[in-house]
PDB file of C-alpha atoms in Angstrom:
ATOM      1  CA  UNK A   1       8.244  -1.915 -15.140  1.00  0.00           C
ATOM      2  CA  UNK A   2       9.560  -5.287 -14.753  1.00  0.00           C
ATOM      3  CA  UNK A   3      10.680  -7.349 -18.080  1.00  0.00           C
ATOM      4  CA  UNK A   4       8.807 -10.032 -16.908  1.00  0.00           C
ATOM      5  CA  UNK A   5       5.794  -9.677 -16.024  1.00  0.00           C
ATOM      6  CA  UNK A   6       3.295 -12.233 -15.837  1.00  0.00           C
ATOM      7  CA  UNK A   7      -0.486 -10.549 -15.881  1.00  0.00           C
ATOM      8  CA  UNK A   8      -0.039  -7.000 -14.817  1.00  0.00           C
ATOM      9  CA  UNK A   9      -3.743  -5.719 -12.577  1.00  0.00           C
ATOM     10  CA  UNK A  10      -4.464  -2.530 -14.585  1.00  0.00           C
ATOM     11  CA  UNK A  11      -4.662  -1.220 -10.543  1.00  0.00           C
ATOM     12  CA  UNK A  12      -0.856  -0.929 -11.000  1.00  0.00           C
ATOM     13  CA  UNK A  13      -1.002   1.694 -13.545  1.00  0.00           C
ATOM     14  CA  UNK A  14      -0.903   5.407 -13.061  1.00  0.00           C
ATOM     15  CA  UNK A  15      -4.102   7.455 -13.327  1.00  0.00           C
ATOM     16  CA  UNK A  16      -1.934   9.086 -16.234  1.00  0.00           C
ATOM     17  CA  UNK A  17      -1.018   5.971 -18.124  1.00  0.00           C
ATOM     18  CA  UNK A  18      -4.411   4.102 -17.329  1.00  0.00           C
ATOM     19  CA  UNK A  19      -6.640   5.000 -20.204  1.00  0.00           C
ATOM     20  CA  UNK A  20      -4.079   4.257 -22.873  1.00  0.00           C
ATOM     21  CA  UNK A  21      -3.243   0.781 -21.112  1.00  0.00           C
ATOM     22  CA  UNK A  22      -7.120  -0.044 -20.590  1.00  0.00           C
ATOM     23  CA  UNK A  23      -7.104  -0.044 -24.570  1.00  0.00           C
ATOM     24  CA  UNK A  24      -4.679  -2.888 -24.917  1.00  0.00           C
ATOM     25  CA  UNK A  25      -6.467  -4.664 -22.699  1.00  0.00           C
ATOM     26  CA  UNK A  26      -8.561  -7.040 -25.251  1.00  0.00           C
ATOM     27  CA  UNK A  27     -10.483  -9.492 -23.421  1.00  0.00           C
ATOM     28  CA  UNK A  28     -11.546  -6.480 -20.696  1.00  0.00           C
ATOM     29  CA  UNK A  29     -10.382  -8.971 -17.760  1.00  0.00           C
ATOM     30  CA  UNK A  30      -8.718  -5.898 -16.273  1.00  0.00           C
ATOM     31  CA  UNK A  31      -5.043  -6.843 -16.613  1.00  0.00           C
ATOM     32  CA  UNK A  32      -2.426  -7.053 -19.049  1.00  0.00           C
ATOM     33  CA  UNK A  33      -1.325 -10.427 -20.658  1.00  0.00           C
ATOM     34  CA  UNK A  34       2.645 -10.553 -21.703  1.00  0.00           C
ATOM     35  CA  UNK A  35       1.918  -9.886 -25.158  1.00  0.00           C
ATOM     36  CA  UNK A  36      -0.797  -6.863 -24.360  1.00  0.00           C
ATOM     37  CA  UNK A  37       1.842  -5.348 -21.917  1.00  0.00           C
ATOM     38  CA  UNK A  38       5.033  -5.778 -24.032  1.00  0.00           C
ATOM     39  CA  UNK A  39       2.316  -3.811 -27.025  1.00  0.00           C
ATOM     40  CA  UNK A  40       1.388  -1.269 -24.410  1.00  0.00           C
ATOM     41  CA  UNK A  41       4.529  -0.673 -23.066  1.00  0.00           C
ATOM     42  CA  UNK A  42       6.125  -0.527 -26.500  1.00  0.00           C
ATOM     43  CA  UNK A  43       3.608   2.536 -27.370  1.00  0.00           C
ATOM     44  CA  UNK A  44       4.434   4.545 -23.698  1.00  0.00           C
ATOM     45  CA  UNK A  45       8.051   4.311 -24.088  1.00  0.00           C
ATOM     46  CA  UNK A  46       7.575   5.861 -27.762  1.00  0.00           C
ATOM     47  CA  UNK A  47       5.327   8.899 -26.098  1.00  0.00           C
ATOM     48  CA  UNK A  48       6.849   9.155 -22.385  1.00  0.00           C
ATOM     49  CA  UNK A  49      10.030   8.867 -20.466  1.00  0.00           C
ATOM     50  CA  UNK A  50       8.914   8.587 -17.215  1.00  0.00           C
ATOM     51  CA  UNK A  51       7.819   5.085 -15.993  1.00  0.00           C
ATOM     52  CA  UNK A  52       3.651   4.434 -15.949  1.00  0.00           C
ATOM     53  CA  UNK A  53       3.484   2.692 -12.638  1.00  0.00           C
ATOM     54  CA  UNK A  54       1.015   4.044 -10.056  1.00  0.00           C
ATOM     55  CA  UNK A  55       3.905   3.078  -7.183  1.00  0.00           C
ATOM     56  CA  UNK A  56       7.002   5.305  -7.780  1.00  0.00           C
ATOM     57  CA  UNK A  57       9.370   7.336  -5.311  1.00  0.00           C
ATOM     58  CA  UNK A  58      10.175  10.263  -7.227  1.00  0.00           C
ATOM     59  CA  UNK A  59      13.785  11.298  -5.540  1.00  0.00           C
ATOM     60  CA  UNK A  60      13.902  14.844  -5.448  1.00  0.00           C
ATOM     61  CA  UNK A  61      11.086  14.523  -2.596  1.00  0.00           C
ATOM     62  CA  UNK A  62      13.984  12.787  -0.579  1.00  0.00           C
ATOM     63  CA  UNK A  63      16.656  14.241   2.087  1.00  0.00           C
ATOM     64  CA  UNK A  64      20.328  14.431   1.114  1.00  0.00           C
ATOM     65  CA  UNK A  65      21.140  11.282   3.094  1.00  0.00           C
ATOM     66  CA  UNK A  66      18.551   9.398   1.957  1.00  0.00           C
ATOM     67  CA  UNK A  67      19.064  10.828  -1.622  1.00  0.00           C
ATOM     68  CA  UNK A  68      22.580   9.292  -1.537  1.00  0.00           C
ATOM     69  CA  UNK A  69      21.353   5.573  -0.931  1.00  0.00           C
ATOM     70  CA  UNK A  70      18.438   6.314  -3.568  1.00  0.00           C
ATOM     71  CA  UNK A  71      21.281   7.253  -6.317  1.00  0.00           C
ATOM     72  CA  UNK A  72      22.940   3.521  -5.708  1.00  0.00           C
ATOM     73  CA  UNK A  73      19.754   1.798  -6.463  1.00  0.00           C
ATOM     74  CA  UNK A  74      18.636   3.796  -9.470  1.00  0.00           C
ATOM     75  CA  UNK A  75      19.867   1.665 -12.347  1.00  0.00           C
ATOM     76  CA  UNK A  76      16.776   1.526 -15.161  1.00  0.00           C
ATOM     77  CA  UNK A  77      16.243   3.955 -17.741  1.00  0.00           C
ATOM     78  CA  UNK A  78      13.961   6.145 -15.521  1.00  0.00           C
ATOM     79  CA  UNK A  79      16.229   8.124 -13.985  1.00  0.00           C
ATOM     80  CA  UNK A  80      15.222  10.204 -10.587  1.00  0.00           C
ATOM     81  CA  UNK A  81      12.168   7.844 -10.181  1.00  0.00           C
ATOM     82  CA  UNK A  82      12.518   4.168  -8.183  1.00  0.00           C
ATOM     83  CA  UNK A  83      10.129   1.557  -9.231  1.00  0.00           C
ATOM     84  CA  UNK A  84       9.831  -1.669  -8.801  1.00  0.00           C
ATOM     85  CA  UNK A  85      12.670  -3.690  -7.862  1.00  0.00           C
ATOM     86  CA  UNK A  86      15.001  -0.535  -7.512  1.00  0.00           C
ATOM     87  CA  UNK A  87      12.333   0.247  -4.324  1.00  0.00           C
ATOM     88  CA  UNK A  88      12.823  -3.113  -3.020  1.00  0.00           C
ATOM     89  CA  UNK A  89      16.874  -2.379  -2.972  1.00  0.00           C
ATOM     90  CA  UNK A  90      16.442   1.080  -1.877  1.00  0.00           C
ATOM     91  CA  UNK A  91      13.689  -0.117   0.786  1.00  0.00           C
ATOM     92  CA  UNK A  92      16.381  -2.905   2.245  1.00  0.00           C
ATOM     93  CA  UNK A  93      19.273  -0.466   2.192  1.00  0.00           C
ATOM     94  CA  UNK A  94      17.732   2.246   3.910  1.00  0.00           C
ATOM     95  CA  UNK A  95      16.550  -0.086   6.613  1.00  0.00           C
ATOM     96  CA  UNK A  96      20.031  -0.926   7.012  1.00  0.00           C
ATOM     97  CA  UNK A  97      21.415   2.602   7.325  1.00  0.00           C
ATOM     98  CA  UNK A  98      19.464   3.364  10.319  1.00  0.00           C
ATOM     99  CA  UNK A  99      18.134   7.021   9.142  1.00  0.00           C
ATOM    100  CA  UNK A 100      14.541   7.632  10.662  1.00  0.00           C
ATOM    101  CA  UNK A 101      13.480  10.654   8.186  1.00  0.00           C
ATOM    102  CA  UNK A 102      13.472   9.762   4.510  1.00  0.00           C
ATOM    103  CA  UNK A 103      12.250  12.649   2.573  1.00  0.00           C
ATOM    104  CA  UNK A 104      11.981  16.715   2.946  1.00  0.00           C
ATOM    105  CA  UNK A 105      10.070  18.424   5.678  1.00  0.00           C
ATOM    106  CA  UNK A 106       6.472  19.298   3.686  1.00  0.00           C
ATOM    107  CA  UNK A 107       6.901  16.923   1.456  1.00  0.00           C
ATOM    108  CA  UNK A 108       3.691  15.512   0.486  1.00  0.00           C
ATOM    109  CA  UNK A 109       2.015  11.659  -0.936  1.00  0.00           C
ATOM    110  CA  UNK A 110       1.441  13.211  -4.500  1.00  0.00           C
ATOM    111  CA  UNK A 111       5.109  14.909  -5.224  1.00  0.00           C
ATOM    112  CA  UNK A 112       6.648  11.431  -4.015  1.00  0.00           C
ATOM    113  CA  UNK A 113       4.427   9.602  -6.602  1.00  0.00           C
ATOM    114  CA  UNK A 114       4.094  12.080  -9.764  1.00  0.00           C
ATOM    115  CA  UNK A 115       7.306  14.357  -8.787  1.00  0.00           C
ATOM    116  CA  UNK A 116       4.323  17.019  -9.038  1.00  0.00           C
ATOM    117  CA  UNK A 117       3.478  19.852  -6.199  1.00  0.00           C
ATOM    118  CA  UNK A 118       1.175  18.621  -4.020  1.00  0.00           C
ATOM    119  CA  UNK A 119      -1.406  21.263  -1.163  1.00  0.00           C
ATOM    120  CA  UNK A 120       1.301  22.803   1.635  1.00  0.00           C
ATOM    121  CA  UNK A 121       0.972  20.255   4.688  1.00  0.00           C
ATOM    122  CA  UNK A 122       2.771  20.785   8.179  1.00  0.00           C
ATOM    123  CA  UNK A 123       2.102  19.174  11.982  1.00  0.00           C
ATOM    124  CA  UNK A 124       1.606  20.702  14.829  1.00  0.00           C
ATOM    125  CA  UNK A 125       3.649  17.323  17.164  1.00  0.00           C
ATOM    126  CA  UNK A 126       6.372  15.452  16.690  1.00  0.00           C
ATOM    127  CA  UNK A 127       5.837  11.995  16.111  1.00  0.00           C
ATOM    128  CA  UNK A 128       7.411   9.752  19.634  1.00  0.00           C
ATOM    129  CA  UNK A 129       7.480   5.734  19.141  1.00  0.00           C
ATOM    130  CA  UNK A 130       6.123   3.781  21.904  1.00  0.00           C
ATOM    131  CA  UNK A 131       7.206   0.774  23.560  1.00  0.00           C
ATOM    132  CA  UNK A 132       5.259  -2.145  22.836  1.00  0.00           C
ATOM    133  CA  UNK A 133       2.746  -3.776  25.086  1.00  0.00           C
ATOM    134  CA  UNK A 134      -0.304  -5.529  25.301  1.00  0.00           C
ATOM    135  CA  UNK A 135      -2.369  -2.990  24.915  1.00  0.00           C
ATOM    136  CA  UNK A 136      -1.236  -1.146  22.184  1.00  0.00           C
ATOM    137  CA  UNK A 137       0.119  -4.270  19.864  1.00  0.00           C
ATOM    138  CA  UNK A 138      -4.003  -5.139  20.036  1.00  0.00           C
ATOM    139  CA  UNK A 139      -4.305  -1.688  18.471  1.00  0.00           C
ATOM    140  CA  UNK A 140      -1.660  -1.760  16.206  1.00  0.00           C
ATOM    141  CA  UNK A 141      -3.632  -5.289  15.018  1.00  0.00           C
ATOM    142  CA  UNK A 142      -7.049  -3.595  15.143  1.00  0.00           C
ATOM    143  CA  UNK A 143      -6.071  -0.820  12.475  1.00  0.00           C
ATOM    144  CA  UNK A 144      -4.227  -3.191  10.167  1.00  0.00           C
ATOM    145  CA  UNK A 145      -7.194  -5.623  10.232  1.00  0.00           C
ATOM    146  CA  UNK A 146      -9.977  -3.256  10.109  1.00  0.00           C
ATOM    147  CA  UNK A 147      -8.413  -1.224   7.034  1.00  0.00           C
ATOM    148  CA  UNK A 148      -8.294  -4.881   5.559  1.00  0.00           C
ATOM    149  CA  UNK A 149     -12.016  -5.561   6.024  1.00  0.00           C
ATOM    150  CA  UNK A 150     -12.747  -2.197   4.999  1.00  0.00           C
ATOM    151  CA  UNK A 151     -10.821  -2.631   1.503  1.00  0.00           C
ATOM    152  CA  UNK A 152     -12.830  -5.626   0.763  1.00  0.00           C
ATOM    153  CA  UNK A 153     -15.926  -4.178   2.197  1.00  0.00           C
ATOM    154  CA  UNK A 154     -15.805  -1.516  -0.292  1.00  0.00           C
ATOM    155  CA  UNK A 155     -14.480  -3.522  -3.023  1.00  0.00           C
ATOM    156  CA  UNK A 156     -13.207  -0.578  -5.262  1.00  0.00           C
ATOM    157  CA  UNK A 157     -10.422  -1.766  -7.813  1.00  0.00           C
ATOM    158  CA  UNK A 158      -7.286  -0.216  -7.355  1.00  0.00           C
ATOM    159  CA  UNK A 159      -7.867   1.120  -3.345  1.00  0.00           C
ATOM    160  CA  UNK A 160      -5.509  -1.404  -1.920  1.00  0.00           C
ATOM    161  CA  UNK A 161      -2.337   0.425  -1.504  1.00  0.00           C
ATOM    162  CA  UNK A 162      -4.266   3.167  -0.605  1.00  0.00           C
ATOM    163  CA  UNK A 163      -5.934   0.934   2.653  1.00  0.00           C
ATOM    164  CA  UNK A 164      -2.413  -0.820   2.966  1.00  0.00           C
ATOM    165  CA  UNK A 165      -0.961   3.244   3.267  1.00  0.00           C
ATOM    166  CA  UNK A 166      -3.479   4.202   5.984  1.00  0.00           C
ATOM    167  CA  UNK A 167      -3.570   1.301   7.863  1.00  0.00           C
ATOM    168  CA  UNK A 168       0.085   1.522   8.359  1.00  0.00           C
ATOM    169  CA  UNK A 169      -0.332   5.496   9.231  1.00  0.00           C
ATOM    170  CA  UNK A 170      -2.941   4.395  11.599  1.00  0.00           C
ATOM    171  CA  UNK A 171      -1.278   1.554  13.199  1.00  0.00           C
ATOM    172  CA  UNK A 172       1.764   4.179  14.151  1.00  0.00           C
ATOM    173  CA  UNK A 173      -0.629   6.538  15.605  1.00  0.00           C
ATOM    174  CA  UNK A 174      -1.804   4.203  18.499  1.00  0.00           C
ATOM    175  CA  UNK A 175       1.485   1.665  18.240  1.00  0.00           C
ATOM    176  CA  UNK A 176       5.293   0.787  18.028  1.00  0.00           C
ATOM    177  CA  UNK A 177       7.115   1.151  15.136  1.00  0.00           C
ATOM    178  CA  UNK A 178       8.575  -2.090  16.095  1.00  0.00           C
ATOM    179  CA  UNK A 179       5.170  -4.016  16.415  1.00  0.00           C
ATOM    180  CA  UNK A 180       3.799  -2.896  13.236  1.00  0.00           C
ATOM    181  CA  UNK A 181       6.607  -3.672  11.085  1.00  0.00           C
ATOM    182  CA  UNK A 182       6.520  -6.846  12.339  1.00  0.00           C
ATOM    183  CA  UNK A 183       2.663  -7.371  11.985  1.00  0.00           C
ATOM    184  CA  UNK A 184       2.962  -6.492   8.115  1.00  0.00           C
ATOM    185  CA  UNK A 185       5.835  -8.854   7.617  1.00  0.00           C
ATOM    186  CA  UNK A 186       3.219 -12.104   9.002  1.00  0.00           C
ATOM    187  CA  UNK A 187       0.819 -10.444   7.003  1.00  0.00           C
ATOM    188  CA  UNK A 188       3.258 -10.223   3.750  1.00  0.00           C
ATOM    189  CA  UNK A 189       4.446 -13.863   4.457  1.00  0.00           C
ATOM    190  CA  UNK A 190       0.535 -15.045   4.720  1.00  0.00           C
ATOM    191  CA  UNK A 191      -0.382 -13.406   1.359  1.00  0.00           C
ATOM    192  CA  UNK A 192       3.074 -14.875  -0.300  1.00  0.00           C
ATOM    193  CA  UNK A 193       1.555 -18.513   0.921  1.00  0.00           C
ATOM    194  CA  UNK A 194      -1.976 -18.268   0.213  1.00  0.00           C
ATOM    195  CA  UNK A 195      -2.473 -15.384  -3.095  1.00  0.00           C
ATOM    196  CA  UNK A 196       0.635 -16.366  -5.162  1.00  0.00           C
ATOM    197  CA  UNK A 197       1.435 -12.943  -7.205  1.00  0.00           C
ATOM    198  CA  UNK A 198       4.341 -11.252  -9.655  1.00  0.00           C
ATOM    199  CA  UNK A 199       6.859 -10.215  -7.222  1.00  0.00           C
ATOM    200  CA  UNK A 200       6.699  -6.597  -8.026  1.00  0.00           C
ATOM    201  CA  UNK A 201       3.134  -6.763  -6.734  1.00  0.00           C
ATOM    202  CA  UNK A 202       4.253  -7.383  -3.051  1.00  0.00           C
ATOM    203  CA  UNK A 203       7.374  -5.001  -3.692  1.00  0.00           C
ATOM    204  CA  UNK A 204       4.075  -2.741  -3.893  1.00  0.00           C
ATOM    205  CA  UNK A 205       2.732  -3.681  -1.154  1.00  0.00           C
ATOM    206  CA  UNK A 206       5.402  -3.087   0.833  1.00  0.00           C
ATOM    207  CA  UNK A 207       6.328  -0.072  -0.404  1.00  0.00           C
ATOM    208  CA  UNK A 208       2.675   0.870   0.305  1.00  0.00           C
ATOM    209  CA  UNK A 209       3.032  -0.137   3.821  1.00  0.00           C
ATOM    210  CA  UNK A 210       6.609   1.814   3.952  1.00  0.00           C
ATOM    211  CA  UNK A 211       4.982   5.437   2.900  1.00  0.00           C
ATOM    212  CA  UNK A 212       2.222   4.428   5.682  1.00  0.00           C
ATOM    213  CA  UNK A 213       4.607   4.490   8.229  1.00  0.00           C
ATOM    214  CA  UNK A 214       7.177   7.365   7.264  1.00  0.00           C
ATOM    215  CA  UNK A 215       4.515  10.071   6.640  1.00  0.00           C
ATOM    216  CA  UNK A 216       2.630   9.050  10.066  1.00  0.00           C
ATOM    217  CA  UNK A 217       6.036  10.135  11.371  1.00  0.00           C
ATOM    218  CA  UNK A 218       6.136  13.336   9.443  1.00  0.00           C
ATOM    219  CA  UNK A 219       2.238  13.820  10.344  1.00  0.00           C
ATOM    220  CA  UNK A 220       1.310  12.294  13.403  1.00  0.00           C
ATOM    221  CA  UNK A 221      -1.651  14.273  14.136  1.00  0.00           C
ATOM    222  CA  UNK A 222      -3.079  13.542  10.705  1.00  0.00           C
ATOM    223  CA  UNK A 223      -5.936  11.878   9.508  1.00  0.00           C
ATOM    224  CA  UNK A 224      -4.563   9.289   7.463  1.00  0.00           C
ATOM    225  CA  UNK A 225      -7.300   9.355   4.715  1.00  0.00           C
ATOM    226  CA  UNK A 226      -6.557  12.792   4.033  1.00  0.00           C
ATOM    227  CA  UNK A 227      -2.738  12.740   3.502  1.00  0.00           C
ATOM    228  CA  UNK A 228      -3.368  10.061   0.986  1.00  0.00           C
ATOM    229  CA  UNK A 229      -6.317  11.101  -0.756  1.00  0.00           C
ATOM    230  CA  UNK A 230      -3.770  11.011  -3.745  1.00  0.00           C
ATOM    231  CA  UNK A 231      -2.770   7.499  -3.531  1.00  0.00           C
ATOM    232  CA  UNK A 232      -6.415   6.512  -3.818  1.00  0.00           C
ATOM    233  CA  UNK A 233      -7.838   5.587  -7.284  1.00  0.00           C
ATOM    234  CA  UNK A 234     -10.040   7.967  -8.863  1.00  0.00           C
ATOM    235  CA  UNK A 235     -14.011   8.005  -8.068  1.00  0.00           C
ATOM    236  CA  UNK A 236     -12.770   6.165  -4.924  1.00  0.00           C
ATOM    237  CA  UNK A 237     -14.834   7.936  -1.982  1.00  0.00           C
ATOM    238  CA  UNK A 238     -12.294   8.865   0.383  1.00  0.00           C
ATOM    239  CA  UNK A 239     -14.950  10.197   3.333  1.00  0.00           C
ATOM    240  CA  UNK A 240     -16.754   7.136   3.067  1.00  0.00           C
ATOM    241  CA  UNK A 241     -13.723   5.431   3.375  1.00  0.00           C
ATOM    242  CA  UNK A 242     -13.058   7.082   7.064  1.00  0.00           C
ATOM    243  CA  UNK A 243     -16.524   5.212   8.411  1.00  0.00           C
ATOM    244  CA  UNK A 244     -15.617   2.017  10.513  1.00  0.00           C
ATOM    245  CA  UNK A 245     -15.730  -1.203   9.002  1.00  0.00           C
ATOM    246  CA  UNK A 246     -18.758  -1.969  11.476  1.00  0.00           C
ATOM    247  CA  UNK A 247     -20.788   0.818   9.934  1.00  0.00           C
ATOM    248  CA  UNK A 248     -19.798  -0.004   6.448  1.00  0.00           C
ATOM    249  CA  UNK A 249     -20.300  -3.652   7.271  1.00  0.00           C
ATOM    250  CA  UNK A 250     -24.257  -2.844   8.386  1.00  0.00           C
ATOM    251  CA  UNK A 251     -25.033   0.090   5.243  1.00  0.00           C
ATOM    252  CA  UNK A 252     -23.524  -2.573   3.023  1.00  0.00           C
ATOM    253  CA  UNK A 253     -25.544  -5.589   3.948  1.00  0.00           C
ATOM    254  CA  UNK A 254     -28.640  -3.713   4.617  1.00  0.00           C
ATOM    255  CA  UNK A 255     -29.059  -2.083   1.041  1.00  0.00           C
ATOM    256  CA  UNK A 256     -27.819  -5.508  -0.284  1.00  0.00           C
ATOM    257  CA  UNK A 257     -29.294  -8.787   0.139  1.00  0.00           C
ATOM    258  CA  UNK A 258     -27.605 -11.798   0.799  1.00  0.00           C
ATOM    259  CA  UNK A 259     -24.121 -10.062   0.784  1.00  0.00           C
ATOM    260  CA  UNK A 260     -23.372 -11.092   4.066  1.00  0.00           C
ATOM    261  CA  UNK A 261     -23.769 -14.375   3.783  1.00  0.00           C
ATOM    262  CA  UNK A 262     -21.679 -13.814   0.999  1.00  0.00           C
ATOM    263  CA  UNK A 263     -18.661 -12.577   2.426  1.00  0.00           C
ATOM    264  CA  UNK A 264     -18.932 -14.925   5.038  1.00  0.00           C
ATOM    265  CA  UNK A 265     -18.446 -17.863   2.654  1.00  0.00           C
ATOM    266  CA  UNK A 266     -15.594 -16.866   0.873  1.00  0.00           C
ATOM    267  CA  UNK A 267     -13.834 -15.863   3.655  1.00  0.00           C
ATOM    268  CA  UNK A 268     -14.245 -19.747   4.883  1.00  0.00           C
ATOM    269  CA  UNK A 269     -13.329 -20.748   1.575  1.00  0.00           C
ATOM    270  CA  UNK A 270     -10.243 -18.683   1.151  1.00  0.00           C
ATOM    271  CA  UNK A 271      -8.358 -19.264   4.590  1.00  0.00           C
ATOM    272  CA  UNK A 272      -8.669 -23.157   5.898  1.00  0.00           C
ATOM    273  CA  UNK A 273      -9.923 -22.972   9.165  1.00  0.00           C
ATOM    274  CA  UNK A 274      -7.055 -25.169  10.764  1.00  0.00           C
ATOM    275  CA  UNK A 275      -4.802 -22.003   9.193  1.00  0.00           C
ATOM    276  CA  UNK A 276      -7.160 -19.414  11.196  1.00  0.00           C
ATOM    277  CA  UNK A 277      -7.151 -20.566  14.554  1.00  0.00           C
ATOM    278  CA  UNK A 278      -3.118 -21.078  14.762  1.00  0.00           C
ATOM    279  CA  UNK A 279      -2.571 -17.818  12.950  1.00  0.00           C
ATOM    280  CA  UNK A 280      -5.354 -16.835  16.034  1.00  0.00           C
ATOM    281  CA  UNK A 281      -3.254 -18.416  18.790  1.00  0.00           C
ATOM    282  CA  UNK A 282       0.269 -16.921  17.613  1.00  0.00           C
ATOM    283  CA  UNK A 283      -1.634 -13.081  17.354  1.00  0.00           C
ATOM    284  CA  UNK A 284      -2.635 -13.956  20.917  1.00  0.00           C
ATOM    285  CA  UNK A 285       0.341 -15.179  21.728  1.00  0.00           C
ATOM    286  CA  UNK A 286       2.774 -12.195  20.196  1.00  0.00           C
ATOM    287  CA  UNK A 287       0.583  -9.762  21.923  1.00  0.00           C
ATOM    288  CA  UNK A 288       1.261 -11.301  25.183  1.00  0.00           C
TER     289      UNK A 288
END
């Protein structure tokens, strides 16, 4: 866990480690201050050795090749586990290396968080990339964006890697590879300018977005939802999660007055409207 952390969201933290860090969190504003995290994480290291981030690539789960570039970029005191900024490294270099199939045939979302055995899994295709078009970069926008609107539609702490995951997953299924990697890096560069954040937080992210597109290779023919039930916080609903936004949308209003209007409003207050019709126009523009 980085030395420097500024504020760490409790949404970070491993449903293993989370009810010992919830206790040093004093003022109950759901994250960790410097001096609550440096006391909490002072107390783990004394009990564990293995790191109490939710976000970890657990090695073993990964193929000789890729094991090799892993090894160069595990340099903390966890070792066989990336975190952090070792995934950001290992993220870049494998990108570079060209390899298209990171970790073990079977291998499954939990054992590449928790190192821990996770239900057998298989596919019945072979995943083939497309070549991008018209129609299929409006799909590849249409996943990401709904899974967006369905994260905040829900509004359950902690489910955001989770919807970053299968919106990725998603995207592949009806998308290029090429298109959707290069959706998430506008969408990475808009959150960077508008939600300043630790930099381990989009390292997250992106590693979030990273799984989301390797297993829908592995698993094409997947639901999404179910592959990473495991990344998903715990209570989170992960059937109700599988409804469309538009449903969700209607329950949600319906059963709760007002709300609507709501999320209308700080949706206008977050993004300047100038800022939404030319990020509009360049979508429209890319997809042509």
């Amino acid at each position: 866990m980085g030395k420097n952390a500024i504020n760490v969201d409790l949404a970070r933290i491993s449903q293993n480690a989370l009810p010992i860090a919830k206790k040093y969190d004093k003022d109950g504003n759901k994250t960790l201050s410097p001096e609550e995290y440096k006391a909490f994480m002072e107390f783990w290291s004394k009990n564990n050795t293995e790191s109490p981030l939710l976000m970890q690539l657990h090695m073993e789960t990964l193929n000789e090749e890729t094991y090799k570039i892993a090894q160069l970029c595990d340099t903390d005191e966890n070792k066989g586990v990336l975190t952090e900024n070792e995934l950001k490294a290992f993220m870049d270099k494998y990108e570079e290396s060209g390899l298209e199939h990171p970790f073990k045939e079977g291998t499954t979302v939990k054992e590449v968080l928790t190192g821990e055995k996770g239900s057998a899994i298989s596919s019945e295709e072979e995943y083939k990339d497309r070549k991008p078009n018209v129609f299929n970069q409006a799909k590849v926008r249409e996943r990401l964006f709904t899974n967006w609107l369905k994260l905040d539609i829900m509004e359950y702490i902690g489910s955001d890697k989770f919807f970053h995951a299968v919106g990725n997953f998603e995207a592949m299924q009806v998308g290029a590879e090429e298109t959707v990697k290069k959706v998430c890096a506008g969408q990475d560069q808009d959150k960077r300018e508008n939600c300043p954040r630790p930099e381990a937080d989009y390292t997250e992210d992106l590693y979030a977005n990273w799984l989301g597109r390797e297993f829908a290779k592995m698993y094409p023919d997947k639901d999404a939802h179910d592959v990473f039930a495991d990344l998903a916080p715990k209570g989170f609903n992960v059937e109700k999660s599988k409804k469309s936004a538009f449903s969700l949308t209607f329950k949600t209003s319906k059963s709760n007055e007002g709300w609507l209007k709501q999320k209308f409003n700080e949706y206008v207050n977050y993004f300047k409207v100038d800022y939404i019709a030319d990020r509009f126009k360049q979508e429209i523009k890319d997809s042509l």
